[in-house]
Coordinates of C-alpha atoms and ligand atoms in Angstrom, one line a residue:
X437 CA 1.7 13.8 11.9
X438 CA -1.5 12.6 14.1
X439 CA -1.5 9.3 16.2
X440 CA -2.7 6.4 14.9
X441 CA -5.5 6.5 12.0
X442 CA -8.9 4.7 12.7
X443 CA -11.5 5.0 10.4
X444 CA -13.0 7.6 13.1
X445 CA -9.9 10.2 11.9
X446 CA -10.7 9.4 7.8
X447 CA -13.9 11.1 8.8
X448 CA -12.7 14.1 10.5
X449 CA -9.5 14.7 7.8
X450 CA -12.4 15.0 5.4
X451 CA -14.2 17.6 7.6
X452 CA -11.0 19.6 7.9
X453 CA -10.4 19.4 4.6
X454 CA -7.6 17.5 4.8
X455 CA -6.5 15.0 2.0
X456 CA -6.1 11.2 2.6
X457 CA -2.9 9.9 1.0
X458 CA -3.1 5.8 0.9
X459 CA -1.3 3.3 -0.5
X460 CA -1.0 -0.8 -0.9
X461 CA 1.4 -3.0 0.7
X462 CA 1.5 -6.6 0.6
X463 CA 4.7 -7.7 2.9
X464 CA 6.3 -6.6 5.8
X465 CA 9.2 -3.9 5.0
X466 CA 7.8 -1.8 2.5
X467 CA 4.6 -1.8 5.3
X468 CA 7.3 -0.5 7.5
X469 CA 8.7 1.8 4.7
X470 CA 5.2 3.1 3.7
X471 CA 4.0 3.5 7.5
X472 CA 7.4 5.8 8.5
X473 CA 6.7 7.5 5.7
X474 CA 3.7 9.0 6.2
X475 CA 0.6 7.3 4.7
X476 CA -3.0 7.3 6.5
X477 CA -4.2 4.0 5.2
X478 CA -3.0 0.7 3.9
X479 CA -5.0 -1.6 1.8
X480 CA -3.9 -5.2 1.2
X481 CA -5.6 -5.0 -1.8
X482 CA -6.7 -8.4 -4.0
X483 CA -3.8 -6.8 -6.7
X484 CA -1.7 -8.5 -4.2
X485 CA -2.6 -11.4 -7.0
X486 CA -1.2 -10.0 -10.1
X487 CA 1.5 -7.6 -8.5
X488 CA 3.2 -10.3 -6.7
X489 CA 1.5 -13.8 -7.3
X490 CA 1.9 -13.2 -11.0
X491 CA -1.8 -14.0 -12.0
X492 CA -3.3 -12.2 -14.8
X493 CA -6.0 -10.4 -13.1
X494 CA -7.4 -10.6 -9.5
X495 CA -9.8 -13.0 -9.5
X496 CA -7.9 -16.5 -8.6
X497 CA -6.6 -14.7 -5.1
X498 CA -7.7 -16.6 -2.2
X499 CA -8.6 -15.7 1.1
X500 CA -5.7 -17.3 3.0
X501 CA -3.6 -15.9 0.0
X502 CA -4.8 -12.7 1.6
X503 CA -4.2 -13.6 4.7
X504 CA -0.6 -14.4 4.0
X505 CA 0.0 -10.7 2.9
X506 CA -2.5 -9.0 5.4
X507 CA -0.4 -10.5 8.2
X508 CA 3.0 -9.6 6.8
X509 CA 1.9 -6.0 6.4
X510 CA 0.3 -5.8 9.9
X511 CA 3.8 -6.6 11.4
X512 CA 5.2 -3.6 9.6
X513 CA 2.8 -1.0 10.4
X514 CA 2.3 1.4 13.8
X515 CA 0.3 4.6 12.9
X516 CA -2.0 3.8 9.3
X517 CA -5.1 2.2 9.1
X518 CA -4.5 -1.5 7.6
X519 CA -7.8 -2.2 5.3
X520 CA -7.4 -6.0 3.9
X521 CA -9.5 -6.5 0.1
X522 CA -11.8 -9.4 0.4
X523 CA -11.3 -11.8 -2.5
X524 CA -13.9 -12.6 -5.1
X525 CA -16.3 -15.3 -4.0
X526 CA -15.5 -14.5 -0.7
X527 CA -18.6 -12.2 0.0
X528 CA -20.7 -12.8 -3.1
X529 CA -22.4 -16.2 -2.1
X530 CA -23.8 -15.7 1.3
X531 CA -23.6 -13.4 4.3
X532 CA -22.4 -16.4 6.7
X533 CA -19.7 -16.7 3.8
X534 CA -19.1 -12.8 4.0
X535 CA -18.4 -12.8 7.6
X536 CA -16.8 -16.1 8.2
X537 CA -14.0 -14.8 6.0
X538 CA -14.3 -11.0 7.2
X539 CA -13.8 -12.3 10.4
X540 CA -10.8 -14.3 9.5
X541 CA -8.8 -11.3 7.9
X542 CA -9.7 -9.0 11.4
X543 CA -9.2 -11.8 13.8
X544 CA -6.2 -13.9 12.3
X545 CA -4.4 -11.2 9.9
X546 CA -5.2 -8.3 11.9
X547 CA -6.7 -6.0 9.5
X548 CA -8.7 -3.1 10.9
X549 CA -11.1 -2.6 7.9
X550 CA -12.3 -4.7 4.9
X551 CA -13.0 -3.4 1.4
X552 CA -15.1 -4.8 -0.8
X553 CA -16.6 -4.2 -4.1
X554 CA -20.0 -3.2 -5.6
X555 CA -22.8 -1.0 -5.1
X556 CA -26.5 -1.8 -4.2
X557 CA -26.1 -5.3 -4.1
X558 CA -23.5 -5.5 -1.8
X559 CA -25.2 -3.8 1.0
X560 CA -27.1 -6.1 3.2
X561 CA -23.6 -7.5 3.4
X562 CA -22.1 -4.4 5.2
X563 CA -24.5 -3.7 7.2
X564 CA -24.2 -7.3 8.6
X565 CA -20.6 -7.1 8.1
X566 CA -21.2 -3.9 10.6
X567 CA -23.2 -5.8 13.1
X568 CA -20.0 -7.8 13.8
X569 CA -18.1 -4.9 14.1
X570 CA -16.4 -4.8 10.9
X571 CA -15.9 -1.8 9.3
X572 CA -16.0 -2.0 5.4
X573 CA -14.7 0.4 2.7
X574 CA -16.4 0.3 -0.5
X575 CA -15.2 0.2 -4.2
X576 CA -16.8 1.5 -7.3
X577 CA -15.9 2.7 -10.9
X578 CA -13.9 0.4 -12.3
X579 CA -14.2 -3.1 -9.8
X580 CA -11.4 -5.2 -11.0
X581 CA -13.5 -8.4 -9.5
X582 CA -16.6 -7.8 -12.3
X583 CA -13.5 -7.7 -15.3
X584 CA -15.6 -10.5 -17.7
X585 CA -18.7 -8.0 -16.9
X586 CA -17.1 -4.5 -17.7
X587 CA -15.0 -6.3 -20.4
X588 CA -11.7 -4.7 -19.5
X589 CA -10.1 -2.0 -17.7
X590 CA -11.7 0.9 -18.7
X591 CA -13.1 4.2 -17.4
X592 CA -16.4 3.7 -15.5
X593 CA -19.2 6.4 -15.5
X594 CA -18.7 7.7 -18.8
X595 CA -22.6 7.9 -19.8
X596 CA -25.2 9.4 -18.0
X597 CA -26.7 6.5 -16.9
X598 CA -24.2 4.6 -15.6
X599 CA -22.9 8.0 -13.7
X600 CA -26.7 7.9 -12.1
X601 CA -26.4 4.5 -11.2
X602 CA -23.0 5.5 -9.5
X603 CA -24.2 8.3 -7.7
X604 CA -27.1 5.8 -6.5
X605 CA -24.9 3.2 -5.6
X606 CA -22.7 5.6 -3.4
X607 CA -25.1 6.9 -1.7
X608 CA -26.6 3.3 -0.7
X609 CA -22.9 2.4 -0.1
X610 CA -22.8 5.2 2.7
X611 CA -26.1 4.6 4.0
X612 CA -25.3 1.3 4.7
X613 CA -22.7 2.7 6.8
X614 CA -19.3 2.3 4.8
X615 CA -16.7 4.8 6.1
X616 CA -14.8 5.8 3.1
X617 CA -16.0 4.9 -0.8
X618 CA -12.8 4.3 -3.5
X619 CA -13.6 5.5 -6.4
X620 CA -11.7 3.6 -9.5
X621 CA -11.2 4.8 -13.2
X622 CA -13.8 7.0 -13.2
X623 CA -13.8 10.7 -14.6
X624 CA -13.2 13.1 -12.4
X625 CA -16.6 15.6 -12.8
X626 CA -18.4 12.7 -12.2
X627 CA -15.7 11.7 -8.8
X628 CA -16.3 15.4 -8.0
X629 CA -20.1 15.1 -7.5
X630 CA -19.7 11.8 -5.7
X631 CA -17.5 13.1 -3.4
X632 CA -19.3 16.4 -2.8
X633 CA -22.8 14.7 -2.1
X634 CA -21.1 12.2 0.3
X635 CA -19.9 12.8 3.7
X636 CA -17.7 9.9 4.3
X637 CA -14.2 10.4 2.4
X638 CA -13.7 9.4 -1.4
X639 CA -10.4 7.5 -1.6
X640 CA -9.6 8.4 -5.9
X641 CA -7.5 6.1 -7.9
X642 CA -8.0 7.6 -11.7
X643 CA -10.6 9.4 -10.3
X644 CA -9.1 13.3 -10.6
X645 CA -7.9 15.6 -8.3
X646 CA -11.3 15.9 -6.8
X647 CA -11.4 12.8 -4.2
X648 CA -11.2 13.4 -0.9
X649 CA -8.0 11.2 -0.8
X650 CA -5.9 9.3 -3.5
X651 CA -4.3 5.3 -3.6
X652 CA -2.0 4.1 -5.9
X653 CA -0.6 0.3 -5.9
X654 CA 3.0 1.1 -4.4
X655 CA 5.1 -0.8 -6.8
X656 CA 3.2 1.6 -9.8
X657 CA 5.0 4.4 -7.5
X658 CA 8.2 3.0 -7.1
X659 CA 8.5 2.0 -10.9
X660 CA 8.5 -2.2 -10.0
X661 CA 6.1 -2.9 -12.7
X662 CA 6.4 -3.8 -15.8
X663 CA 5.8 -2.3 -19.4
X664 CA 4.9 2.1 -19.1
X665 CA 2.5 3.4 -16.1
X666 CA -1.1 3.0 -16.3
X667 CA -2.3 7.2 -17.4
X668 CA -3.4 7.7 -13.7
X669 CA 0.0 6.8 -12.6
X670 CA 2.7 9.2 -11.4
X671 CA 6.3 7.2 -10.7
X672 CA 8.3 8.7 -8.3
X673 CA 11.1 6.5 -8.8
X674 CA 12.4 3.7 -11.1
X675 CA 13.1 0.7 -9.0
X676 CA 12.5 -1.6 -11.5
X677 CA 15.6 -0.1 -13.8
X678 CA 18.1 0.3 -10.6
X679 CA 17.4 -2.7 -9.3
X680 CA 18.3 -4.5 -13.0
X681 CA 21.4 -2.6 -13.1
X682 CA 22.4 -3.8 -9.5
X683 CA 21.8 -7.8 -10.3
X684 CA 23.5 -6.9 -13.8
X685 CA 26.2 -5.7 -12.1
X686 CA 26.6 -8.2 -9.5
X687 CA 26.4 -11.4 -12.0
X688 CA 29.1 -9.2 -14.2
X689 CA 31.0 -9.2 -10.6
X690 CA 30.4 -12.7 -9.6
X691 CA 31.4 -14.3 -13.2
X692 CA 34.9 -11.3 -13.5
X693 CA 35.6 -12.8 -9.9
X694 CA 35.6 -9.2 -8.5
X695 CA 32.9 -9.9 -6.2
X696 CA 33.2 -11.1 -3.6
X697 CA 36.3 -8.7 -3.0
X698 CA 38.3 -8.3 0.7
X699 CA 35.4 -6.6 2.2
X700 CA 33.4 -9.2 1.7
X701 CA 35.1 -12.0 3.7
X702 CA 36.2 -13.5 6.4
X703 CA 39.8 -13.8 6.6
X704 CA 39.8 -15.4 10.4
Ligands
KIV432 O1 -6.6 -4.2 -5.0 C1 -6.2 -3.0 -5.0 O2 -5.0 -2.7 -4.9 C2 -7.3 -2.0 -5.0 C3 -6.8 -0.6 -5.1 C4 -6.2 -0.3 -6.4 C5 -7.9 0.4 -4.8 O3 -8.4 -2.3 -4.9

């Protein structure tokens, strides 16, 4: 395993051929977990708001909300890149806006990178974003932020237009100097030609075999969630399940007075 991951070694992975595997975090020990175990990047995503803060979609997260989690995770990691989301509204209204709270998540919470969302529009605000010395990842397909626009979670990119306008957007995206694109819910021909007309990495999250690297949201991996996996998920373990049978067990314990048993105390 290389040192430590800058956005410099995304580039050169890609050149080599060499897939990206990233992940989320949003607190300190599975940062630690996820880091020892191999991943190149780390994204505090804005799912931060309905995986752990129990909203119903991403739009109420805040940026100290973010904050909270982005400096959590930087505590845990050594060698990936830590990538913090910026939160709706916190880029859209104004480029002072956009790197008053860019600046924030680098300076206080210690992320590396920011992400944000969007294709053409969005650009002036990288390259400023970039003047400051921030570098940004970009996001498009499926951006959880536009969900009353799109109208729900589905695939992005599906007609012929709208996989123009994505092919536009991503190349705008990289001229404006982002250094890795994720590409969400989108199919995977379409996340094919993205990724071969692009030089900077494409980061795929239901976006086919294709990308230049995949993310998933960690607790979709380790079966935390809720209700069956999302089609682009693959769980490679059922946390959720095992951890229900361990609190079962230990209220069955508690209430049978076998817990806590001799082990378990102090007798001096
Ligand atoms: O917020 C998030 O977790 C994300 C990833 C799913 C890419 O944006």
């Amino acid at each position: 395993m290389p040192g430590k991951v800058t956005t410099a070694t995304l580039l050169e992975l890609k050149r080599k051929g060499v897939k990206i595997a990233a992940l989320t975090a949003y607190d300190c020990p599975t940062a630690r977990m996820v880091d020892a175990s191999g991943a190149d990047v780390v994204l505090v995503g804005d799912s931060v708001g309905m995986v752990k803060l129990g909203y119903e979609n991403t739009l109420p997260v805040t940026v100290p909300e973010m904050l909270h989690h982005v400096k959590a995770v930087r505590r845990g990691l050594g060698r990936a890149l830590l990538v913090a989301d910026m939160p709706y509204l916190s880029y859209e209204l104004g480029v002072a806006d956009a790197l008053a709270n860019a600046g924030r998540l680098v300076k206080e919470g210690g992320a590396e990178a920011v992400k944000l969302e969007g294709g053409m529009d969005v650009a002036p605000i990288i390259k400023e974003l970039l003047r400051i010395n921030v570098p940004v990842m970009g996001h498009l397909g499926l951006t959880p932020q536009a969900i009353h626009r799109l109208g729900g979670y589905k695939v992005q990119g599906r007609k012929a237009s709208e996989a123009e306008r994505m092919v536009t957007d991503a190349k705008v995206l990289e001229a404006s100097g982002v250094f890795a694109l994720v590409l969400e819910c989108v199919p995977s021909g379409l996340a094919r030609e993205i990724t071969r007309k692009l030089s900077i990495p494409t980061i795929g999250i239901g976006a086919g075999p294709r990308c230049d690297g995949q993310i998933l949201v960690v607790d979709d991996l380790l079966g935390l969630g809720e209700g069956p996996p999302l089609t682009f998920v693959k769980r490679y373990a059922e946390l959720r399940s095992l951890s229900s049978q361990a609190v079962t067990q230990y209220c069955q314990e508690v209430r049978d007075g076998r817990f806590p048993g001799p082990d378990h105390e102090f007798s001096k």
